[in-house]
């Protein structure tokens, strides 16, 4: 299976910075064979769509509304994403769960709304430090993924899963390859019970992935790529991660 390296720019970027970053990524990824995406703030969809034209770089969003259209001020629909060539939408990022009170059920609805427009949801799951220390890691990630499986039925094979331990995000404290692999194996087993396609579904790791640790994480049997925050904002670092995924 091809690996997927997806950058999550979060609320970073500017017209000038994006121009330099995307041009460098497009140029530098020419030799790679893995799948590459950048999930950018919505106002930059059109800019990045133009910058990536003719390359294999895919465009992603960082969220999507669960609603199709209507009186939902500030929301962006999956159909709107599609008009700008968006291929992926992150849903259920821990920053959305934490700062916007997104529940498991809402995340599942968002995944459904993306799939209905042919957009691949990158569904994030992950435990907090307190949950890990209480021995609840498996319960938490299984509960989060179960909601999405329940709401999406056989379409579940079309999603990408991202394991992002909350304590590893933006902290420089990465999960060890063993810690990550252990959770990825749990998620794979859960997918196996849900779909015969479980083996070709990508499960990404996210949380302080960088140029130095990417290769060992990506060498784990159930780690099929990365969801990269900080390091995706620096072309050289992001390209090293892409090179590590081949
Ligand atoms: P960092 O790579 O900055 O830790 O962020 C990870 C993340 O949240 C990607 O979605």
PDB file of C-alpha atoms and ligand atoms in Angstrom:
ATOM      1  CA  UNK A   1       0.000   0.000   0.000  1.00  0.00           C
ATOM      2  CA  UNK A   2       1.206   3.502  -0.812  1.00  0.00           C
ATOM      3  CA  UNK A   3       1.919   5.692   2.151  1.00  0.00           C
ATOM      4  CA  UNK A   4       0.214   9.061   2.585  1.00  0.00           C
ATOM      5  CA  UNK A   5       2.006  12.070   4.018  1.00  0.00           C
ATOM      6  CA  UNK A   6      -0.475  14.842   4.774  1.00  0.00           C
ATOM      7  CA  UNK A   7       0.547  18.234   6.062  1.00  0.00           C
ATOM      8  CA  UNK A   8      -1.851  19.984   8.427  1.00  0.00           C
ATOM      9  CA  UNK A   9      -0.969  23.652   8.255  1.00  0.00           C
ATOM     10  CA  UNK A  10      -3.495  24.484  11.006  1.00  0.00           C
ATOM     11  CA  UNK A  11      -4.081  28.268  11.181  1.00  0.00           C
ATOM     12  CA  UNK A  12      -0.804  29.179   9.541  1.00  0.00           C
ATOM     13  CA  UNK A  13       0.129  30.619   6.178  1.00  0.00           C
ATOM     14  CA  UNK A  14      -0.058  33.729   4.040  1.00  0.00           C
ATOM     15  CA  UNK A  15      -0.253  34.232   0.295  1.00  0.00           C
ATOM     16  CA  UNK A  16       3.493  34.830   0.147  1.00  0.00           C
ATOM     17  CA  UNK A  17       4.501  32.000   2.477  1.00  0.00           C
ATOM     18  CA  UNK A  18       2.157  29.487   0.786  1.00  0.00           C
ATOM     19  CA  UNK A  19       3.539  30.361  -2.609  1.00  0.00           C
ATOM     20  CA  UNK A  20       7.111  29.588  -1.576  1.00  0.00           C
ATOM     21  CA  UNK A  21       6.158  26.469   0.421  1.00  0.00           C
ATOM     22  CA  UNK A  22       3.941  24.820  -2.184  1.00  0.00           C
ATOM     23  CA  UNK A  23       6.354  25.523  -5.040  1.00  0.00           C
ATOM     24  CA  UNK A  24       9.194  23.954  -3.049  1.00  0.00           C
ATOM     25  CA  UNK A  25       7.111  20.911  -2.068  1.00  0.00           C
ATOM     26  CA  UNK A  26       5.906  20.324  -5.635  1.00  0.00           C
ATOM     27  CA  UNK A  27       9.460  20.539  -6.926  1.00  0.00           C
ATOM     28  CA  UNK A  28      10.977  18.416  -4.182  1.00  0.00           C
ATOM     29  CA  UNK A  29       8.383  15.621  -4.248  1.00  0.00           C
ATOM     30  CA  UNK A  30       8.860  14.861  -7.932  1.00  0.00           C
ATOM     31  CA  UNK A  31      11.032  11.813  -7.173  1.00  0.00           C
ATOM     32  CA  UNK A  32       8.796  10.353  -4.472  1.00  0.00           C
ATOM     33  CA  UNK A  33       6.107   7.752  -5.042  1.00  0.00           C
ATOM     34  CA  UNK A  34       4.067   8.165  -1.862  1.00  0.00           C
ATOM     35  CA  UNK A  35       0.847  10.164  -1.776  1.00  0.00           C
ATOM     36  CA  UNK A  36       1.228  13.738  -0.539  1.00  0.00           C
ATOM     37  CA  UNK A  37      -1.398  16.256   0.556  1.00  0.00           C
ATOM     38  CA  UNK A  38      -1.531  19.637   2.244  1.00  0.00           C
ATOM     39  CA  UNK A  39      -4.554  20.520   4.392  1.00  0.00           C
ATOM     40  CA  UNK A  40      -4.758  24.282   4.242  1.00  0.00           C
ATOM     41  CA  UNK A  41      -7.012  27.024   5.657  1.00  0.00           C
ATOM     42  CA  UNK A  42     -10.127  27.421   3.464  1.00  0.00           C
ATOM     43  CA  UNK A  43      -9.293  30.906   2.108  1.00  0.00           C
ATOM     44  CA  UNK A  44      -6.208  29.413   0.449  1.00  0.00           C
ATOM     45  CA  UNK A  45      -7.904  26.576  -1.458  1.00  0.00           C
ATOM     46  CA  UNK A  46      -7.901  28.434  -4.745  1.00  0.00           C
ATOM     47  CA  UNK A  47      -4.312  29.602  -4.388  1.00  0.00           C
ATOM     48  CA  UNK A  48      -3.008  26.143  -3.557  1.00  0.00           C
ATOM     49  CA  UNK A  49      -5.191  24.525  -6.221  1.00  0.00           C
ATOM     50  CA  UNK A  50      -3.440  26.709  -8.811  1.00  0.00           C
ATOM     51  CA  UNK A  51       0.043  26.233  -7.351  1.00  0.00           C
ATOM     52  CA  UNK A  52      -0.227  22.435  -7.343  1.00  0.00           C
ATOM     53  CA  UNK A  53      -1.701  22.176 -10.854  1.00  0.00           C
ATOM     54  CA  UNK A  54      -0.019  19.478 -12.915  1.00  0.00           C
ATOM     55  CA  UNK A  55       1.618  17.841  -9.890  1.00  0.00           C
ATOM     56  CA  UNK A  56       0.657  14.842  -7.725  1.00  0.00           C
ATOM     57  CA  UNK A  57       0.191  17.046  -4.681  1.00  0.00           C
ATOM     58  CA  UNK A  58      -3.365  16.763  -3.328  1.00  0.00           C
ATOM     59  CA  UNK A  59      -5.356  19.459  -1.573  1.00  0.00           C
ATOM     60  CA  UNK A  60      -7.020  18.933   1.790  1.00  0.00           C
ATOM     61  CA  UNK A  61      -9.268  20.849   4.188  1.00  0.00           C
ATOM     62  CA  UNK A  62      -8.938  20.890   7.980  1.00  0.00           C
ATOM     63  CA  UNK A  63     -12.641  20.519   8.740  1.00  0.00           C
ATOM     64  CA  UNK A  64     -15.996  20.260   6.987  1.00  0.00           C
ATOM     65  CA  UNK A  65     -19.567  20.989   8.006  1.00  0.00           C
ATOM     66  CA  UNK A  66     -21.877  18.081   8.726  1.00  0.00           C
ATOM     67  CA  UNK A  67     -24.610  20.031   6.928  1.00  0.00           C
ATOM     68  CA  UNK A  68     -25.071  20.095   3.165  1.00  0.00           C
ATOM     69  CA  UNK A  69     -26.079  23.783   2.934  1.00  0.00           C
ATOM     70  CA  UNK A  70     -28.123  26.478   4.598  1.00  0.00           C
ATOM     71  CA  UNK A  71     -28.158  28.864   7.543  1.00  0.00           C
ATOM     72  CA  UNK A  72     -24.926  27.780   9.261  1.00  0.00           C
ATOM     73  CA  UNK A  73     -22.856  30.938   9.545  1.00  0.00           C
ATOM     74  CA  UNK A  74     -19.157  30.369   9.232  1.00  0.00           C
ATOM     75  CA  UNK A  75     -19.387  26.766   8.053  1.00  0.00           C
ATOM     76  CA  UNK A  76     -17.985  25.326   4.827  1.00  0.00           C
ATOM     77  CA  UNK A  77     -19.750  22.447   3.085  1.00  0.00           C
ATOM     78  CA  UNK A  78     -18.238  19.387   1.448  1.00  0.00           C
ATOM     79  CA  UNK A  79     -19.724  20.462  -1.891  1.00  0.00           C
ATOM     80  CA  UNK A  80     -17.820  23.754  -1.607  1.00  0.00           C
ATOM     81  CA  UNK A  81     -14.614  21.863  -0.911  1.00  0.00           C
ATOM     82  CA  UNK A  82     -15.201  19.755  -3.969  1.00  0.00           C
ATOM     83  CA  UNK A  83     -15.545  22.812  -6.193  1.00  0.00           C
ATOM     84  CA  UNK A  84     -11.961  23.694  -5.305  1.00  0.00           C
ATOM     85  CA  UNK A  85     -10.538  20.259  -6.026  1.00  0.00           C
ATOM     86  CA  UNK A  86     -10.226  19.295  -2.366  1.00  0.00           C
ATOM     87  CA  UNK A  87      -9.503  15.567  -2.067  1.00  0.00           C
ATOM     88  CA  UNK A  88      -9.218  15.148   1.726  1.00  0.00           C
ATOM     89  CA  UNK A  89     -10.857  16.686   4.793  1.00  0.00           C
ATOM     90  CA  UNK A  90      -9.482  16.222   8.284  1.00  0.00           C
ATOM     91  CA  UNK A  91     -12.349  15.559  10.702  1.00  0.00           C
ATOM     92  CA  UNK A  92     -12.263  15.248  14.466  1.00  0.00           C
ATOM     93  CA  UNK A  93      -8.834  16.748  14.980  1.00  0.00           C
ATOM     94  CA  UNK A  94      -8.206  16.949  18.728  1.00  0.00           C
ATOM     95  CA  UNK A  95      -8.028  20.734  18.487  1.00  0.00           C
ATOM     96  CA  UNK A  96     -11.611  20.713  17.122  1.00  0.00           C
ATOM     97  CA  UNK A  97     -12.741  18.213  19.758  1.00  0.00           C
ATOM     98  CA  UNK A  98     -11.099  20.304  22.484  1.00  0.00           C
ATOM     99  CA  UNK A  99     -11.764  23.926  21.470  1.00  0.00           C
ATOM    100  CA  UNK A 100     -15.017  23.436  19.558  1.00  0.00           C
ATOM    101  CA  UNK A 101     -16.554  20.698  21.676  1.00  0.00           C
ATOM    102  CA  UNK A 102     -16.849  18.282  18.759  1.00  0.00           C
ATOM    103  CA  UNK A 103     -18.314  14.971  19.889  1.00  0.00           C
ATOM    104  CA  UNK A 104     -17.745  11.497  18.478  1.00  0.00           C
ATOM    105  CA  UNK A 105     -21.223  11.636  16.916  1.00  0.00           C
ATOM    106  CA  UNK A 106     -20.550  14.992  15.239  1.00  0.00           C
ATOM    107  CA  UNK A 107     -17.216  13.773  13.885  1.00  0.00           C
ATOM    108  CA  UNK A 108     -19.007  10.757  12.418  1.00  0.00           C
ATOM    109  CA  UNK A 109     -21.560  13.044  10.715  1.00  0.00           C
ATOM    110  CA  UNK A 110     -18.766  15.162   9.277  1.00  0.00           C
ATOM    111  CA  UNK A 111     -17.070  12.068   7.868  1.00  0.00           C
ATOM    112  CA  UNK A 112     -20.388  11.100   6.287  1.00  0.00           C
ATOM    113  CA  UNK A 113     -20.861  14.566   4.757  1.00  0.00           C
ATOM    114  CA  UNK A 114     -17.377  14.407   3.223  1.00  0.00           C
ATOM    115  CA  UNK A 115     -17.907  10.909   1.804  1.00  0.00           C
ATOM    116  CA  UNK A 116     -21.214  11.976   0.258  1.00  0.00           C
ATOM    117  CA  UNK A 117     -19.244  14.429  -1.902  1.00  0.00           C
ATOM    118  CA  UNK A 118     -16.450  12.019  -2.747  1.00  0.00           C
ATOM    119  CA  UNK A 119     -14.020  13.655  -0.325  1.00  0.00           C
ATOM    120  CA  UNK A 120     -11.876  11.342   1.783  1.00  0.00           C
ATOM    121  CA  UNK A 121     -12.213  12.129   5.480  1.00  0.00           C
ATOM    122  CA  UNK A 122      -9.034  11.822   7.524  1.00  0.00           C
ATOM    123  CA  UNK A 123     -10.612  10.824  10.830  1.00  0.00           C
ATOM    124  CA  UNK A 124      -8.453  11.707  13.839  1.00  0.00           C
ATOM    125  CA  UNK A 125      -8.519   9.707  17.050  1.00  0.00           C
ATOM    126  CA  UNK A 126      -6.258   9.906  20.075  1.00  0.00           C
ATOM    127  CA  UNK A 127      -6.068   9.927  23.838  1.00  0.00           C
ATOM    128  CA  UNK A 128      -5.035  12.702  26.211  1.00  0.00           C
ATOM    129  CA  UNK A 129      -2.122  12.249  28.589  1.00  0.00           C
ATOM    130  CA  UNK A 130      -4.527  11.728  31.500  1.00  0.00           C
ATOM    131  CA  UNK A 131      -6.366   9.021  29.558  1.00  0.00           C
ATOM    132  CA  UNK A 132      -3.095   7.275  28.677  1.00  0.00           C
ATOM    133  CA  UNK A 133      -1.911   7.392  32.269  1.00  0.00           C
ATOM    134  CA  UNK A 134      -5.242   5.958  33.397  1.00  0.00           C
ATOM    135  CA  UNK A 135      -4.752   3.034  31.014  1.00  0.00           C
ATOM    136  CA  UNK A 136      -7.674   4.120  28.836  1.00  0.00           C
ATOM    137  CA  UNK A 137      -5.884   4.617  25.497  1.00  0.00           C
ATOM    138  CA  UNK A 138      -7.478   1.636  23.736  1.00  0.00           C
ATOM    139  CA  UNK A 139     -10.954   2.386  25.049  1.00  0.00           C
ATOM    140  CA  UNK A 140     -10.767   6.000  23.906  1.00  0.00           C
ATOM    141  CA  UNK A 141      -9.525   5.408  20.375  1.00  0.00           C
ATOM    142  CA  UNK A 142     -11.915   2.484  19.874  1.00  0.00           C
ATOM    143  CA  UNK A 143     -14.871   4.555  21.064  1.00  0.00           C
ATOM    144  CA  UNK A 144     -13.901   7.419  18.725  1.00  0.00           C
ATOM    145  CA  UNK A 145     -13.501   5.138  15.708  1.00  0.00           C
ATOM    146  CA  UNK A 146     -16.602   3.085  16.532  1.00  0.00           C
ATOM    147  CA  UNK A 147     -18.811   6.165  16.161  1.00  0.00           C
ATOM    148  CA  UNK A 148     -17.495   6.740  12.647  1.00  0.00           C
ATOM    149  CA  UNK A 149     -17.839   3.063  11.694  1.00  0.00           C
ATOM    150  CA  UNK A 150     -21.386   3.003  13.044  1.00  0.00           C
ATOM    151  CA  UNK A 151     -22.484   6.077  11.055  1.00  0.00           C
ATOM    152  CA  UNK A 152     -20.809   5.138   7.797  1.00  0.00           C
ATOM    153  CA  UNK A 153     -21.508   1.431   7.272  1.00  0.00           C
ATOM    154  CA  UNK A 154     -19.749  -0.170   4.334  1.00  0.00           C
ATOM    155  CA  UNK A 155     -18.377   3.238   3.212  1.00  0.00           C
ATOM    156  CA  UNK A 156     -15.938   2.968   6.096  1.00  0.00           C
ATOM    157  CA  UNK A 157     -13.356   1.456   3.744  1.00  0.00           C
ATOM    158  CA  UNK A 158     -13.140   4.874   2.036  1.00  0.00           C
ATOM    159  CA  UNK A 159     -11.828   6.775   5.060  1.00  0.00           C
ATOM    160  CA  UNK A 160      -8.290   7.420   6.240  1.00  0.00           C
ATOM    161  CA  UNK A 161      -7.674   7.079   9.984  1.00  0.00           C
ATOM    162  CA  UNK A 162      -5.103   9.183  11.833  1.00  0.00           C
ATOM    163  CA  UNK A 163      -3.882   8.231  15.295  1.00  0.00           C
ATOM    164  CA  UNK A 164      -2.836  11.433  17.024  1.00  0.00           C
ATOM    165  CA  UNK A 165      -2.084  11.088  20.725  1.00  0.00           C
ATOM    166  CA  UNK A 166      -3.045  14.485  22.127  1.00  0.00           C
ATOM    167  CA  UNK A 167       0.033  14.597  24.354  1.00  0.00           C
ATOM    168  CA  UNK A 168       2.288  14.311  21.304  1.00  0.00           C
ATOM    169  CA  UNK A 169       0.757  17.155  19.300  1.00  0.00           C
ATOM    170  CA  UNK A 170       2.929  20.246  19.073  1.00  0.00           C
ATOM    171  CA  UNK A 171       4.879  19.159  22.132  1.00  0.00           C
ATOM    172  CA  UNK A 172       7.973  17.658  20.543  1.00  0.00           C
ATOM    173  CA  UNK A 173       7.130  14.528  22.505  1.00  0.00           C
ATOM    174  CA  UNK A 174       6.522  11.850  19.871  1.00  0.00           C
ATOM    175  CA  UNK A 175       4.994   8.471  20.599  1.00  0.00           C
ATOM    176  CA  UNK A 176       7.682   5.825  20.336  1.00  0.00           C
ATOM    177  CA  UNK A 177       7.334   3.539  17.305  1.00  0.00           C
ATOM    178  CA  UNK A 178       6.250   0.768  19.717  1.00  0.00           C
ATOM    179  CA  UNK A 179       3.594   2.926  21.375  1.00  0.00           C
ATOM    180  CA  UNK A 180       2.261   4.057  18.018  1.00  0.00           C
ATOM    181  CA  UNK A 181       2.347   0.598  16.422  1.00  0.00           C
ATOM    182  CA  UNK A 182       0.466  -0.869  19.364  1.00  0.00           C
ATOM    183  CA  UNK A 183      -2.438   1.538  18.919  1.00  0.00           C
ATOM    184  CA  UNK A 184      -2.355   1.229  15.122  1.00  0.00           C
ATOM    185  CA  UNK A 185      -2.713  -2.541  15.476  1.00  0.00           C
ATOM    186  CA  UNK A 186      -5.760  -2.050  17.706  1.00  0.00           C
ATOM    187  CA  UNK A 187      -7.307   0.269  15.108  1.00  0.00           C
ATOM    188  CA  UNK A 188      -6.507  -2.180  12.291  1.00  0.00           C
ATOM    189  CA  UNK A 189      -8.224  -4.968  14.198  1.00  0.00           C
ATOM    190  CA  UNK A 190     -11.265  -2.765  14.693  1.00  0.00           C
ATOM    191  CA  UNK A 191     -11.379  -1.994  10.962  1.00  0.00           C
ATOM    192  CA  UNK A 192     -11.005  -5.699  10.211  1.00  0.00           C
ATOM    193  CA  UNK A 193     -14.204  -6.403  12.085  1.00  0.00           C
ATOM    194  CA  UNK A 194     -15.947  -3.661  10.068  1.00  0.00           C
ATOM    195  CA  UNK A 195     -14.820  -4.208   6.484  1.00  0.00           C
ATOM    196  CA  UNK A 196     -13.064  -6.811   4.349  1.00  0.00           C
ATOM    197  CA  UNK A 197     -11.030  -3.911   2.886  1.00  0.00           C
ATOM    198  CA  UNK A 198      -9.298  -3.201   6.199  1.00  0.00           C
ATOM    199  CA  UNK A 199      -5.917  -4.165   4.806  1.00  0.00           C
ATOM    200  CA  UNK A 200      -5.837  -1.443   2.186  1.00  0.00           C
ATOM    201  CA  UNK A 201      -6.953   1.343   4.510  1.00  0.00           C
ATOM    202  CA  UNK A 202      -4.346   3.894   5.516  1.00  0.00           C
ATOM    203  CA  UNK A 203      -3.767   4.542   9.218  1.00  0.00           C
ATOM    204  CA  UNK A 204      -1.579   7.631   9.678  1.00  0.00           C
ATOM    205  CA  UNK A 205       0.411   8.636  12.734  1.00  0.00           C
ATOM    206  CA  UNK A 206       0.425  12.273  13.849  1.00  0.00           C
ATOM    207  CA  UNK A 207       2.062  14.083  16.742  1.00  0.00           C
ATOM    208  CA  UNK A 208       5.473  15.723  16.513  1.00  0.00           C
ATOM    209  CA  UNK A 209       6.451  13.701  13.445  1.00  0.00           C
ATOM    210  CA  UNK A 210       9.566  15.302  12.021  1.00  0.00           C
ATOM    211  CA  UNK A 211      12.459  14.782   9.641  1.00  0.00           C
ATOM    212  CA  UNK A 212      14.399  12.902  12.294  1.00  0.00           C
ATOM    213  CA  UNK A 213      11.802  10.425  13.570  1.00  0.00           C
ATOM    214  CA  UNK A 214       9.660   9.838  10.469  1.00  0.00           C
ATOM    215  CA  UNK A 215      11.611   6.901   9.048  1.00  0.00           C
ATOM    216  CA  UNK A 216      11.384   4.721  12.163  1.00  0.00           C
ATOM    217  CA  UNK A 217       7.689   5.494  12.681  1.00  0.00           C
ATOM    218  CA  UNK A 218       6.895   4.810   9.025  1.00  0.00           C
ATOM    219  CA  UNK A 219       8.743   1.492   9.186  1.00  0.00           C
ATOM    220  CA  UNK A 220       6.136   0.074  11.601  1.00  0.00           C
ATOM    221  CA  UNK A 221       3.866  -2.489   9.928  1.00  0.00           C
ATOM    222  CA  UNK A 222       0.593  -0.668  10.664  1.00  0.00           C
ATOM    223  CA  UNK A 223       1.782   2.923  10.143  1.00  0.00           C
ATOM    224  CA  UNK A 224       0.770   3.865   6.621  1.00  0.00           C
ATOM    225  CA  UNK A 225       1.749   7.504   6.635  1.00  0.00           C
ATOM    226  CA  UNK A 226       1.837  10.675   8.659  1.00  0.00           C
ATOM    227  CA  UNK A 227      -0.327  13.647   9.530  1.00  0.00           C
ATOM    228  CA  UNK A 228       2.254  16.343  10.030  1.00  0.00           C
ATOM    229  CA  UNK A 229       1.700  19.685  11.748  1.00  0.00           C
ATOM    230  CA  UNK A 230       4.668  21.947  12.477  1.00  0.00           C
ATOM    231  CA  UNK A 231       7.123  20.159  10.204  1.00  0.00           C
ATOM    232  CA  UNK A 232       4.784  20.571   7.210  1.00  0.00           C
ATOM    233  CA  UNK A 233       5.342  24.327   7.298  1.00  0.00           C
ATOM    234  CA  UNK A 234       9.011  23.973   6.413  1.00  0.00           C
ATOM    235  CA  UNK A 235       9.570  22.639   2.911  1.00  0.00           C
ATOM    236  CA  UNK A 236      12.902  20.972   3.709  1.00  0.00           C
ATOM    237  CA  UNK A 237      11.506  19.121   6.728  1.00  0.00           C
ATOM    238  CA  UNK A 238       8.287  18.105   4.987  1.00  0.00           C
ATOM    239  CA  UNK A 239      10.287  16.836   2.003  1.00  0.00           C
ATOM    240  CA  UNK A 240      12.493  14.728   4.271  1.00  0.00           C
ATOM    241  CA  UNK A 241       9.396  13.114   5.737  1.00  0.00           C
ATOM    242  CA  UNK A 242       8.088  12.477   2.209  1.00  0.00           C
ATOM    243  CA  UNK A 243      11.453  10.942   1.287  1.00  0.00           C
ATOM    244  CA  UNK A 244      11.266   8.690   4.358  1.00  0.00           C
ATOM    245  CA  UNK A 245       7.885   7.422   3.102  1.00  0.00           C
ATOM    246  CA  UNK A 246       9.333   6.900  -0.426  1.00  0.00           C
TER     247      UNK A 246
HETATM  248  P1  LIG B   1       2.536  18.517  15.167  1.00  0.00           P
HETATM  249  O1  LIG B   1       3.192  17.729  14.042  1.00  0.00           O
HETATM  250  O2  LIG B   1       2.853  19.977  15.100  1.00  0.00           O
HETATM  251  O3  LIG B   1       2.785  17.899  16.497  1.00  0.00           O
HETATM  252  O4  LIG B   1       0.950  18.431  14.901  1.00  0.00           O
HETATM  253  C1  LIG B   1       0.402  17.195  14.666  1.00  0.00           C
HETATM  254  C2  LIG B   1      -0.995  17.394  14.238  1.00  0.00           C
HETATM  255  O5  LIG B   1      -1.846  17.788  15.021  1.00  0.00           O
HETATM  256  C3  LIG B   1      -1.334  17.112  12.832  1.00  0.00           C
HETATM  257  O6  LIG B   1      -2.700  17.128  12.632  1.00  0.00           O
END
